[in-house]
PDB file of C-alpha atoms in Angstrom:
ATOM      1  CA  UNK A   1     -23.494   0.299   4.641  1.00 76.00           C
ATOM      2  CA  UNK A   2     -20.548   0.153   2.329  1.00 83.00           C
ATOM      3  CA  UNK A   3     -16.933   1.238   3.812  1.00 94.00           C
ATOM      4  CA  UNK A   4     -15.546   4.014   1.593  1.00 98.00           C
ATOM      5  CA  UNK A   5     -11.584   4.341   1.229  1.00 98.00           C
ATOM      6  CA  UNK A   6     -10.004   7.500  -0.635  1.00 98.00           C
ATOM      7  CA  UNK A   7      -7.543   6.756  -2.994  1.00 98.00           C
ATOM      8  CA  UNK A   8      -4.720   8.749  -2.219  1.00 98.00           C
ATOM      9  CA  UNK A   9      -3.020   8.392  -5.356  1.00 98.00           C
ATOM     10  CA  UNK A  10      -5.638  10.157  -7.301  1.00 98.00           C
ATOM     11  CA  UNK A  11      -7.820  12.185  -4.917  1.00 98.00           C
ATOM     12  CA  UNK A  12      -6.785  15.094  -2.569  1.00 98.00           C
ATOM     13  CA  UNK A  13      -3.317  16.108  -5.151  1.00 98.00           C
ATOM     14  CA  UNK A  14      -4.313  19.871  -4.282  1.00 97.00           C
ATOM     15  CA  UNK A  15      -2.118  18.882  -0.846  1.00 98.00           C
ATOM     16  CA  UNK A  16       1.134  17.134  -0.301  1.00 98.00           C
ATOM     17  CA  UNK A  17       1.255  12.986   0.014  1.00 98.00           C
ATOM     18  CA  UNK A  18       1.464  13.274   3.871  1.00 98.00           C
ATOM     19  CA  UNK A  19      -1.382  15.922   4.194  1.00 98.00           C
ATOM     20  CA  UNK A  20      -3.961  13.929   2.293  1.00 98.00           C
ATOM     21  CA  UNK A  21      -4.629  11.371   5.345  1.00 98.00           C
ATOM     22  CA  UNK A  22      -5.509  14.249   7.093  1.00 98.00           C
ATOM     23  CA  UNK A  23      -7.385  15.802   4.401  1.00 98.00           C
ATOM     24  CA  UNK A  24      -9.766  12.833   3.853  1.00 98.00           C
ATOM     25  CA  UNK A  25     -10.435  11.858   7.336  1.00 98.00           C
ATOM     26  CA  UNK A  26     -11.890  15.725   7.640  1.00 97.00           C
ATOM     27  CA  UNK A  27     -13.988  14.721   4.982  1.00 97.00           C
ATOM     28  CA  UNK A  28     -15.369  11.401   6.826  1.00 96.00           C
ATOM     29  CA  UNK A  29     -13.120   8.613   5.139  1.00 97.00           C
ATOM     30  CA  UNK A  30     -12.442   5.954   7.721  1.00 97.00           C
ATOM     31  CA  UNK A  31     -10.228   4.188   5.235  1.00 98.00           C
ATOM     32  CA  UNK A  32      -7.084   5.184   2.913  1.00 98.00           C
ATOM     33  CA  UNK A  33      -5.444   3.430   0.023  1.00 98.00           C
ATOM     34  CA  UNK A  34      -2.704   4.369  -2.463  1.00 98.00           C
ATOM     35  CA  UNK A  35      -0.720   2.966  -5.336  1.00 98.00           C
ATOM     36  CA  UNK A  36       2.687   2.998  -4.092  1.00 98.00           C
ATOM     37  CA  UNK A  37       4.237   4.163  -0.951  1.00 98.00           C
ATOM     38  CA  UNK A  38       8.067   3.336  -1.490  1.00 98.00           C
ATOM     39  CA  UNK A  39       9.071   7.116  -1.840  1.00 97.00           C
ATOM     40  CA  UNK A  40       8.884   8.060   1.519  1.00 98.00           C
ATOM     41  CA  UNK A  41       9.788   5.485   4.983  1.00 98.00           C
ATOM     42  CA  UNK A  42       7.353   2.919   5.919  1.00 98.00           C
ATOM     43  CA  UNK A  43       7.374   4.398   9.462  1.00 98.00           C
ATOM     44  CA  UNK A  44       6.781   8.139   8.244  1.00 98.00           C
ATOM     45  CA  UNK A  45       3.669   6.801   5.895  1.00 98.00           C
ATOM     46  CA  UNK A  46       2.339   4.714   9.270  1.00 98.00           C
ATOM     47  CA  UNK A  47       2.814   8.000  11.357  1.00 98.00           C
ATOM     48  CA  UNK A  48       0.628  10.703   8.523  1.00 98.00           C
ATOM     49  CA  UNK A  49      -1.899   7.180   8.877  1.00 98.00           C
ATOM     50  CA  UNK A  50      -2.009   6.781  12.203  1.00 98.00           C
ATOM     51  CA  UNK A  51      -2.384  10.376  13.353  1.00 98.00           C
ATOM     52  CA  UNK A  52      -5.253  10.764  10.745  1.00 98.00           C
ATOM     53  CA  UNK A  53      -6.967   7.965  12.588  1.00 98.00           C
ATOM     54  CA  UNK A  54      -7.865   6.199   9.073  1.00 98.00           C
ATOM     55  CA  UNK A  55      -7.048   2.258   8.201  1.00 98.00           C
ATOM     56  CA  UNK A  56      -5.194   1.383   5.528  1.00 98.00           C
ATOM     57  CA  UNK A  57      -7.214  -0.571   3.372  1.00 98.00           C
ATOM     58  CA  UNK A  58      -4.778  -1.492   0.224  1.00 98.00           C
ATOM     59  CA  UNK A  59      -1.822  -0.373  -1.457  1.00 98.00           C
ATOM     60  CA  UNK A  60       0.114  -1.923  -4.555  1.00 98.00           C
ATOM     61  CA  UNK A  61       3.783  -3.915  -4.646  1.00 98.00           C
ATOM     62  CA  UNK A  62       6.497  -2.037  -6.049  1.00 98.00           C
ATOM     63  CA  UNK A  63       5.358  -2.590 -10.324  1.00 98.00           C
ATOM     64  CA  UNK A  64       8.528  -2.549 -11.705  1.00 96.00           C
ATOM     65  CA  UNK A  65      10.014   0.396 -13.829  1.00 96.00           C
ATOM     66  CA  UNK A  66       6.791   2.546 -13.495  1.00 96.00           C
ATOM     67  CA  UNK A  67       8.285   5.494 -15.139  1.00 95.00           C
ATOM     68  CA  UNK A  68       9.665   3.415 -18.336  1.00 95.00           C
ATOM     69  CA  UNK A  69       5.646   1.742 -18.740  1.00 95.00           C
ATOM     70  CA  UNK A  70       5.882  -1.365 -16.702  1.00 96.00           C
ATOM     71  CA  UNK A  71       2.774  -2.441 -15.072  1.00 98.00           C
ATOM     72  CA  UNK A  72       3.653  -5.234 -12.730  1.00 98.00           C
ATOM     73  CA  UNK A  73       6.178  -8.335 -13.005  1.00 98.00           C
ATOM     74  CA  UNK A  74       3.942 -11.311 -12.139  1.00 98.00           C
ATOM     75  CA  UNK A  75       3.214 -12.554 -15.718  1.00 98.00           C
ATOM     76  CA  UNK A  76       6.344 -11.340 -16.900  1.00 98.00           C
ATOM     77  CA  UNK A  77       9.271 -15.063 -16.926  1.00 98.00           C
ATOM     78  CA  UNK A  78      12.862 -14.066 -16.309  1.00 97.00           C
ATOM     79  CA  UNK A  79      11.504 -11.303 -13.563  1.00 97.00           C
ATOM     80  CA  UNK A  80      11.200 -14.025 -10.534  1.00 98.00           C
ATOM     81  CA  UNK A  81      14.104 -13.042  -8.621  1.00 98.00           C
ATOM     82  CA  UNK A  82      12.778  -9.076  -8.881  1.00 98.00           C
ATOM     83  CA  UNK A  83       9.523 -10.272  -8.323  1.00 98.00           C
ATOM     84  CA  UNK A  84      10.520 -11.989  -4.616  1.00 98.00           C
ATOM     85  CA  UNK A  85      12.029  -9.165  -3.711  1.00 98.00           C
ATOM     86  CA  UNK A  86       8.899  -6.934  -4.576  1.00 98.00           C
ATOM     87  CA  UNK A  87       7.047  -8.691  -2.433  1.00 98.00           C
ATOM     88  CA  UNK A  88       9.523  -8.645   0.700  1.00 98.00           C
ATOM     89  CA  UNK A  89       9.616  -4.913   0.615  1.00 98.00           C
ATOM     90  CA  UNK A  90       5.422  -4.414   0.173  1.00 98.00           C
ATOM     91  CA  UNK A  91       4.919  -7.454   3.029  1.00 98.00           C
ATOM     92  CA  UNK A  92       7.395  -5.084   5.237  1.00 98.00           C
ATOM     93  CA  UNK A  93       5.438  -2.168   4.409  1.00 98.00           C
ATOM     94  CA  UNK A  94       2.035  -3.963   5.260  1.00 98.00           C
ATOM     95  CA  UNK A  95       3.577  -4.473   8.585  1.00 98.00           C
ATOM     96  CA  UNK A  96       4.589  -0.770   9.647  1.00 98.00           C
ATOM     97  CA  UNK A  97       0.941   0.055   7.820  1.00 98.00           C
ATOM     98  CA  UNK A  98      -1.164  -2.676   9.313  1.00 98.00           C
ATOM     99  CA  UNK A  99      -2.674  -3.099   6.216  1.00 98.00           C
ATOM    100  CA  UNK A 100      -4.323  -6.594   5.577  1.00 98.00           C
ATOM    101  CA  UNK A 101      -3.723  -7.259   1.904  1.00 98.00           C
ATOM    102  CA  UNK A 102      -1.426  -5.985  -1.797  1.00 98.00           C
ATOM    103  CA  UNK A 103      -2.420  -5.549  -4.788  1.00 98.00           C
ATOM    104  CA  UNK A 104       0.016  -7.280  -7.203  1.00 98.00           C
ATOM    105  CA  UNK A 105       0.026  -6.271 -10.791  1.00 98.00           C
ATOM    106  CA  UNK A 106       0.558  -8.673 -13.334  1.00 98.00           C
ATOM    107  CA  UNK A 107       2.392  -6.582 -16.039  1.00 98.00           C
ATOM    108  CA  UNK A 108       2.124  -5.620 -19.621  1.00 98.00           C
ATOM    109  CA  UNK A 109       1.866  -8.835 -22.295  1.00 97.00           C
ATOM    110  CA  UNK A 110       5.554  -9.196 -23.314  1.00 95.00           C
ATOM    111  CA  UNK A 111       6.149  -9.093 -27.191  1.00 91.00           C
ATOM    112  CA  UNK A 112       6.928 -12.806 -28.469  1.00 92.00           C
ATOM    113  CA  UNK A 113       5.489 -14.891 -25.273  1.00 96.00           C
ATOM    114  CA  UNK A 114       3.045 -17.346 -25.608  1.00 96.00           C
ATOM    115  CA  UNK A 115      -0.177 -17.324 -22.726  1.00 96.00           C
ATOM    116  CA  UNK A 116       0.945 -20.517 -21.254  1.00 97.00           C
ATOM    117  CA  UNK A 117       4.478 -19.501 -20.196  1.00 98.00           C
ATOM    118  CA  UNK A 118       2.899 -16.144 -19.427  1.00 98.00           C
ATOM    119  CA  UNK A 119       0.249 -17.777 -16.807  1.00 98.00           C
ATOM    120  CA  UNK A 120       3.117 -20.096 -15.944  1.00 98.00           C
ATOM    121  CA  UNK A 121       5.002 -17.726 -14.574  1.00 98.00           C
ATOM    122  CA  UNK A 122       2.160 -15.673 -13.213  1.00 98.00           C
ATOM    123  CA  UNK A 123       0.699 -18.489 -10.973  1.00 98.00           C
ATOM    124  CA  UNK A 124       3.847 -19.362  -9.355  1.00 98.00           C
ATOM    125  CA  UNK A 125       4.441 -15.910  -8.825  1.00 98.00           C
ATOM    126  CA  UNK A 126       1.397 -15.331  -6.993  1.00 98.00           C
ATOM    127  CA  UNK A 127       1.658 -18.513  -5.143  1.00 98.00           C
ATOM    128  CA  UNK A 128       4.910 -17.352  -3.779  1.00 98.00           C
ATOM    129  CA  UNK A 129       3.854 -14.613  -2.905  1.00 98.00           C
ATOM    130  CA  UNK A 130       0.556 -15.700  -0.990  1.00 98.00           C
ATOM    131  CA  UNK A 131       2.820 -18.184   0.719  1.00 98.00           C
ATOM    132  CA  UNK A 132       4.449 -15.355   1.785  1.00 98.00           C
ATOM    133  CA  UNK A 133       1.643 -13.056   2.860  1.00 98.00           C
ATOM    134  CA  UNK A 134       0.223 -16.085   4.474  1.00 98.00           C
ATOM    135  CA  UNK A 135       2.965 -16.054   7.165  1.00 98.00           C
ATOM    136  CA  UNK A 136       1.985 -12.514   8.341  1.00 98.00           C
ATOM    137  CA  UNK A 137      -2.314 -12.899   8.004  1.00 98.00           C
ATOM    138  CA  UNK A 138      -2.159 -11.333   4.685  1.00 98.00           C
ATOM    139  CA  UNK A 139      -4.151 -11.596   1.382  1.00 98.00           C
ATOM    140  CA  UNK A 140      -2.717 -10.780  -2.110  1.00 98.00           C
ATOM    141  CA  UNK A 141      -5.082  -9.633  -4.961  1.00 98.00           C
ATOM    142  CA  UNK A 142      -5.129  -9.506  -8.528  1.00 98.00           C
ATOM    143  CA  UNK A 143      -6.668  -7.162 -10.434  1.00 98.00           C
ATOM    144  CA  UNK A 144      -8.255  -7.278 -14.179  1.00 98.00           C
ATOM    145  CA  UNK A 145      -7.385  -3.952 -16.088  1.00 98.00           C
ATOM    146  CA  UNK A 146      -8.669  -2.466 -19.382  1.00 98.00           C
ATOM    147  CA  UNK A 147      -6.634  -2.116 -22.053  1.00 95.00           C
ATOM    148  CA  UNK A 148      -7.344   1.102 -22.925  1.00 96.00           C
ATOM    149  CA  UNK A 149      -5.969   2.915 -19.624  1.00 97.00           C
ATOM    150  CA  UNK A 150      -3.013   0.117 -19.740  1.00 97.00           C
ATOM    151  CA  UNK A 151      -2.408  -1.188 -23.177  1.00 97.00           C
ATOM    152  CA  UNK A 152      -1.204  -5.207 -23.430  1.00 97.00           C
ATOM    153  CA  UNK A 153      -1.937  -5.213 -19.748  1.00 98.00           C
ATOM    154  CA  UNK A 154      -1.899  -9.128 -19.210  1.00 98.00           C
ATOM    155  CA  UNK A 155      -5.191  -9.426 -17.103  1.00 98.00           C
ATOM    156  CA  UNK A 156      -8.269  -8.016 -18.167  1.00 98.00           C
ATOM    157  CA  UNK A 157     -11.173 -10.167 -17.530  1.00 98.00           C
ATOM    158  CA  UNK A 158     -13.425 -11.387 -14.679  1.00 98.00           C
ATOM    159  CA  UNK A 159     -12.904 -14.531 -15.735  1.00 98.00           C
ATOM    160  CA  UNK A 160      -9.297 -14.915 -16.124  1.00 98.00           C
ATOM    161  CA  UNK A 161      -8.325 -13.370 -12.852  1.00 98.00           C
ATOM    162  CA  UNK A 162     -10.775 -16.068 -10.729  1.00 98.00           C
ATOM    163  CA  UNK A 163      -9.670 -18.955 -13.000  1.00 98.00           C
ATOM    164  CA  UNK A 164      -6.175 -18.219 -12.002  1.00 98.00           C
ATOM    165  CA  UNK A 165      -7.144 -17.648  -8.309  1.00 98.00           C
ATOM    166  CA  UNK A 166      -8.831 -21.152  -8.811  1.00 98.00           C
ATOM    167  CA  UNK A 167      -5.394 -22.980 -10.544  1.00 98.00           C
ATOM    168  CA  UNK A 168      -3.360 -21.533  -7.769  1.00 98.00           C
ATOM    169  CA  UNK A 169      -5.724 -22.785  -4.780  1.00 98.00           C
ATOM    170  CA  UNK A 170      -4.123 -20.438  -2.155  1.00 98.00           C
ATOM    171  CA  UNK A 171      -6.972 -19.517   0.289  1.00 98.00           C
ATOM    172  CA  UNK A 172      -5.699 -15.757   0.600  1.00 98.00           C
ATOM    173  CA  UNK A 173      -5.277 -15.022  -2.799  1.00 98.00           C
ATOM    174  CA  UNK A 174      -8.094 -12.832  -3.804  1.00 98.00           C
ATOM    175  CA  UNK A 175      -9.787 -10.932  -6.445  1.00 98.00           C
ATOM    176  CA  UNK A 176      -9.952  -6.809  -6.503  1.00 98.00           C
ATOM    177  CA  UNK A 177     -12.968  -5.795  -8.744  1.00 98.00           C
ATOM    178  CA  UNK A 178     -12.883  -2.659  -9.951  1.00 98.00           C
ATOM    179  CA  UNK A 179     -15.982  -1.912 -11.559  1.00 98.00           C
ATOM    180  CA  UNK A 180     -15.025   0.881 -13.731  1.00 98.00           C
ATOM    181  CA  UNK A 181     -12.769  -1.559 -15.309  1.00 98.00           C
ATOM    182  CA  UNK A 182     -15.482  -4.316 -15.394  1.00 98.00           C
ATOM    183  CA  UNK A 183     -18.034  -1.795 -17.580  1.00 98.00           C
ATOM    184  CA  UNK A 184     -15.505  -1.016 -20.231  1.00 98.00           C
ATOM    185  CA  UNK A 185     -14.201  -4.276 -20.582  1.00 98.00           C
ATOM    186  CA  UNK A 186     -17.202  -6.542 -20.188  1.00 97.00           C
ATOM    187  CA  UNK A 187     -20.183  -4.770 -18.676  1.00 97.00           C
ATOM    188  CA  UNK A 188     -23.315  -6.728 -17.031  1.00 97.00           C
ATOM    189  CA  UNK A 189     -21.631  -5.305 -13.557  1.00 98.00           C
ATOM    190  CA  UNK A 190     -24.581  -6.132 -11.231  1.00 98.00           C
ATOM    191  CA  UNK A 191     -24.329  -9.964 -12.787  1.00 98.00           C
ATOM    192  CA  UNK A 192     -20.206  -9.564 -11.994  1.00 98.00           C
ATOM    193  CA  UNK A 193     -20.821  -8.993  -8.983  1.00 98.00           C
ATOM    194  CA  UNK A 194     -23.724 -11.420  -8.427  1.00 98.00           C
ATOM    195  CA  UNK A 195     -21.214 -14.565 -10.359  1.00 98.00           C
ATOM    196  CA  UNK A 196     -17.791 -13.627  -8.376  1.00 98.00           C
ATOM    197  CA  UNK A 197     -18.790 -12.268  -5.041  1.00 98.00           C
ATOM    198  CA  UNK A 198     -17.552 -15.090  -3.256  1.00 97.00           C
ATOM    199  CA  UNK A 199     -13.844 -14.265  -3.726  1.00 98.00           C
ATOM    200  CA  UNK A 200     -13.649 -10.424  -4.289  1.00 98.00           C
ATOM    201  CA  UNK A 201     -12.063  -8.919  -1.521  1.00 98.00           C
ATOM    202  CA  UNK A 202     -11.461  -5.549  -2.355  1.00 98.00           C
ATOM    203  CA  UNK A 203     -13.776  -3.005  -4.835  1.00 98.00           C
ATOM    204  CA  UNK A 204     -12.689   0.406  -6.887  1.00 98.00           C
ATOM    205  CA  UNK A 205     -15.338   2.487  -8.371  1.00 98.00           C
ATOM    206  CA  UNK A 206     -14.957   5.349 -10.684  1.00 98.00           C
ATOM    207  CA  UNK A 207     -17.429   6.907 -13.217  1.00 98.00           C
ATOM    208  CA  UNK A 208     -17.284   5.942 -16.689  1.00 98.00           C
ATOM    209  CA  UNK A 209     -15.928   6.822 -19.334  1.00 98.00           C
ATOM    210  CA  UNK A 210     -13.864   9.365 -17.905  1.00 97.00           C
ATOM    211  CA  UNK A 211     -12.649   8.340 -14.500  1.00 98.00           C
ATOM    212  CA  UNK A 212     -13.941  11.453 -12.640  1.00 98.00           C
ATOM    213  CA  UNK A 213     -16.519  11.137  -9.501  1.00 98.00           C
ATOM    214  CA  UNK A 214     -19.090   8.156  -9.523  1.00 98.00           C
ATOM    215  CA  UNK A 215     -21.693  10.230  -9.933  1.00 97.00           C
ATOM    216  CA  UNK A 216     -20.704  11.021 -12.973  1.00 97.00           C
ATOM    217  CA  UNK A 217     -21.343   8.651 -16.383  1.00 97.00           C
ATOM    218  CA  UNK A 218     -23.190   6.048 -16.965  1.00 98.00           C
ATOM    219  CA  UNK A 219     -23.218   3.386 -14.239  1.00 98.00           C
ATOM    220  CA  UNK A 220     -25.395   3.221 -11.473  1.00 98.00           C
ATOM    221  CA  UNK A 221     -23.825   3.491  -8.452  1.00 97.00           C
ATOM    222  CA  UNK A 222     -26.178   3.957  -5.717  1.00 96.00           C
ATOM    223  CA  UNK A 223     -27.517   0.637  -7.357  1.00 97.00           C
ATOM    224  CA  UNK A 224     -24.485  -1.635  -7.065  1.00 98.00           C
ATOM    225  CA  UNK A 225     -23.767  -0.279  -3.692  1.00 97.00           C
ATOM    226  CA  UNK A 226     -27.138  -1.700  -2.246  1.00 96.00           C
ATOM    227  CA  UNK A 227     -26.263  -4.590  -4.138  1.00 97.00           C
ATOM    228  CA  UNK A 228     -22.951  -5.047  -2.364  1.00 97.00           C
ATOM    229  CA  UNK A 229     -24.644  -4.609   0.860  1.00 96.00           C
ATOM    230  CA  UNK A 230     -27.638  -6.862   0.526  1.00 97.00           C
ATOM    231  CA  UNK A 231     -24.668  -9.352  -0.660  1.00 97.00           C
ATOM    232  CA  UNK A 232     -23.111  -8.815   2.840  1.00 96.00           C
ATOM    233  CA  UNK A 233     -19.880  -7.755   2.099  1.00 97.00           C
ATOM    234  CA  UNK A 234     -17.922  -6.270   4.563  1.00 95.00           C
ATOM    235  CA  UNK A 235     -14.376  -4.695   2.824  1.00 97.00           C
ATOM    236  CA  UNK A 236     -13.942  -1.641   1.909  1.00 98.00           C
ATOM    237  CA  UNK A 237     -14.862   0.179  -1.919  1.00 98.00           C
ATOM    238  CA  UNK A 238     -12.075   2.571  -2.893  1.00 98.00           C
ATOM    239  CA  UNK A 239     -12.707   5.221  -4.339  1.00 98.00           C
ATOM    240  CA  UNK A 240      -9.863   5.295  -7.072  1.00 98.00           C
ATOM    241  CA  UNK A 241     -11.139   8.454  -9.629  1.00 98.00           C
ATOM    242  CA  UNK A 242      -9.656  11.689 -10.713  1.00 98.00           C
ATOM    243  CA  UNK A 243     -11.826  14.467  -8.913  1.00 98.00           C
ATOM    244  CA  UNK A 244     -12.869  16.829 -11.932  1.00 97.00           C
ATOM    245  CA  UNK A 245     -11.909  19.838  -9.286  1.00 96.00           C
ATOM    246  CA  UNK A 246     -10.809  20.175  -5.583  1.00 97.00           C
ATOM    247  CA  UNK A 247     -11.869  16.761  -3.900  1.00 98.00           C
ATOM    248  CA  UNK A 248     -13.963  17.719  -1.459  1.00 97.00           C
ATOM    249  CA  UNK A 249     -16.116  19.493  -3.656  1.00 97.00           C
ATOM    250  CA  UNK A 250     -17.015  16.443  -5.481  1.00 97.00           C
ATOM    251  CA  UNK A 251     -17.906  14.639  -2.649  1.00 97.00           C
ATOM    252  CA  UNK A 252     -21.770  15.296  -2.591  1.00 95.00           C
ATOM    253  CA  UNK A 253     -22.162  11.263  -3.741  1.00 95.00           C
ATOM    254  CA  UNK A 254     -20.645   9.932  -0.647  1.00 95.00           C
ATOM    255  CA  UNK A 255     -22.738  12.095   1.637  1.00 90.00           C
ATOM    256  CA  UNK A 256     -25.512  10.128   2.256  1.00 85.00           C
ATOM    257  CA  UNK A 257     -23.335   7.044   3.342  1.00 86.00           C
ATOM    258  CA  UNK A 258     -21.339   8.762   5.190  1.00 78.00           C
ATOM    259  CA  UNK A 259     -24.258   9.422   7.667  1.00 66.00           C
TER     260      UNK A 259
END
């Protein structure tokens, strides 16, 4: 049976950051995940966790300048000494949170930058940064995005993201597939899945095309979720979507797996 983790980030925003742990264990998550957790004390994030009683399954590095459009600073050269200490604060974070692996963003294509100084940069990046995670039983994970949500975004495909988990060789550098992204960038989800199983360690589902329940558009969820299973993975699927009204009302999907 797949393991189901609310995206915090996205789902419960009718309550306040530190009541949504709460919030979604009422509603039967066992897991949690976020984007980014650096506004508030890693201790007071592990406390609204703990007393929920959920695990933290993910959460993302600090991306940069968020609020001025950057995306990540793996991919991006002259970034490596802001890049480091990205990953020192999310590995201390991961600690307080007991969370076993971060998302690392790769950042939007730079204007003017060819694709070999670009994955350059980006694969010594990330093998710094697995070296890192390694020292605390960590994984890091890359993520392909579409361009529409995240124009210029640097990674996008399937493809690219295990070729450069390949050319960096680190054993706990993974793959997050998030198959709302794979169906507008690429499609053929169930064959995704199928090809690049192997090294995915972390899923996100949302409907498509408009990001709202799973239930909702025009992929096939209950479909690719016995297809995860019968492929025996064990991580967790978060559940990254905008709820088209109060969260819990939308939740009908999930309430078959949930018993």
């Amino acid at each position: 049976m797949p393991n189901f983790a609310a995206n915090l980030s996205m789902m419960y925003t009718e309550f306040a950051f530190p009541e949504r742990f709460a919030a979604a264990a009422g509603d039967g998550f066992k897991g949690v995940e976020f984007l980014f957790p650096y506004e508030w004390p890693a201790g007071e994030v592990a406390e609204w966790r703990e007393a929920a009683g959920v695990a933290q399954a993910l959460f993302n590095a600090p991306p940069g300048n968020w609020d001025g459009e950057e995306r990540g600073l793996a991919a991006l050269p002259g970034r490596e000494g802001e890049f480091r200490d990205t990953i020192a604060t999310a590995l201390d974070y991961a600690a307080a949170l007991d969370c076993p692996r971060i998302h690392i963003m790769a950042g939007v294509r730079p204007e003017d930058t060819s694709d070999a100084v670009l994955y350059d940069t980006y694969e010594k990046n990330l093998a710094f940064a697995a070296g890192e995670a390694a020292k605390s039983g960590r994984n890091v994970i890359i993520e392909p995005i579409n361009t529409r949500d995240v124009p210029g975004y640097f990674l996008n495909s399937q493809a690219d993201a295990h070729r450069v988990v390949d050319a960096v060789g680190a054993p706990n550098l993974r793959v997050q597939m998030d198959l709302y992204h794979v169906q507008i960038v690429e499609g053929d989800v169930a064959t995704k899945i199928h090809q690049y199983i192997d090294k995915v360690d972390h899923f996100q589902i949302a409907g498509v095309p408009e990001r709202n329940e799973p239930d909702i558009g025009e992929i096939n969820y209950p479909y690719l979720f016995e297809l995860i299973d019968d492929l025996a993975f064990t991580g967790w699927i978060g559940c990254e979507y905008n709820p088209k009204g109060k969260t819990s009302e939308g939740l009908h999907w999930l309430a078959n797996y949930l018993r």
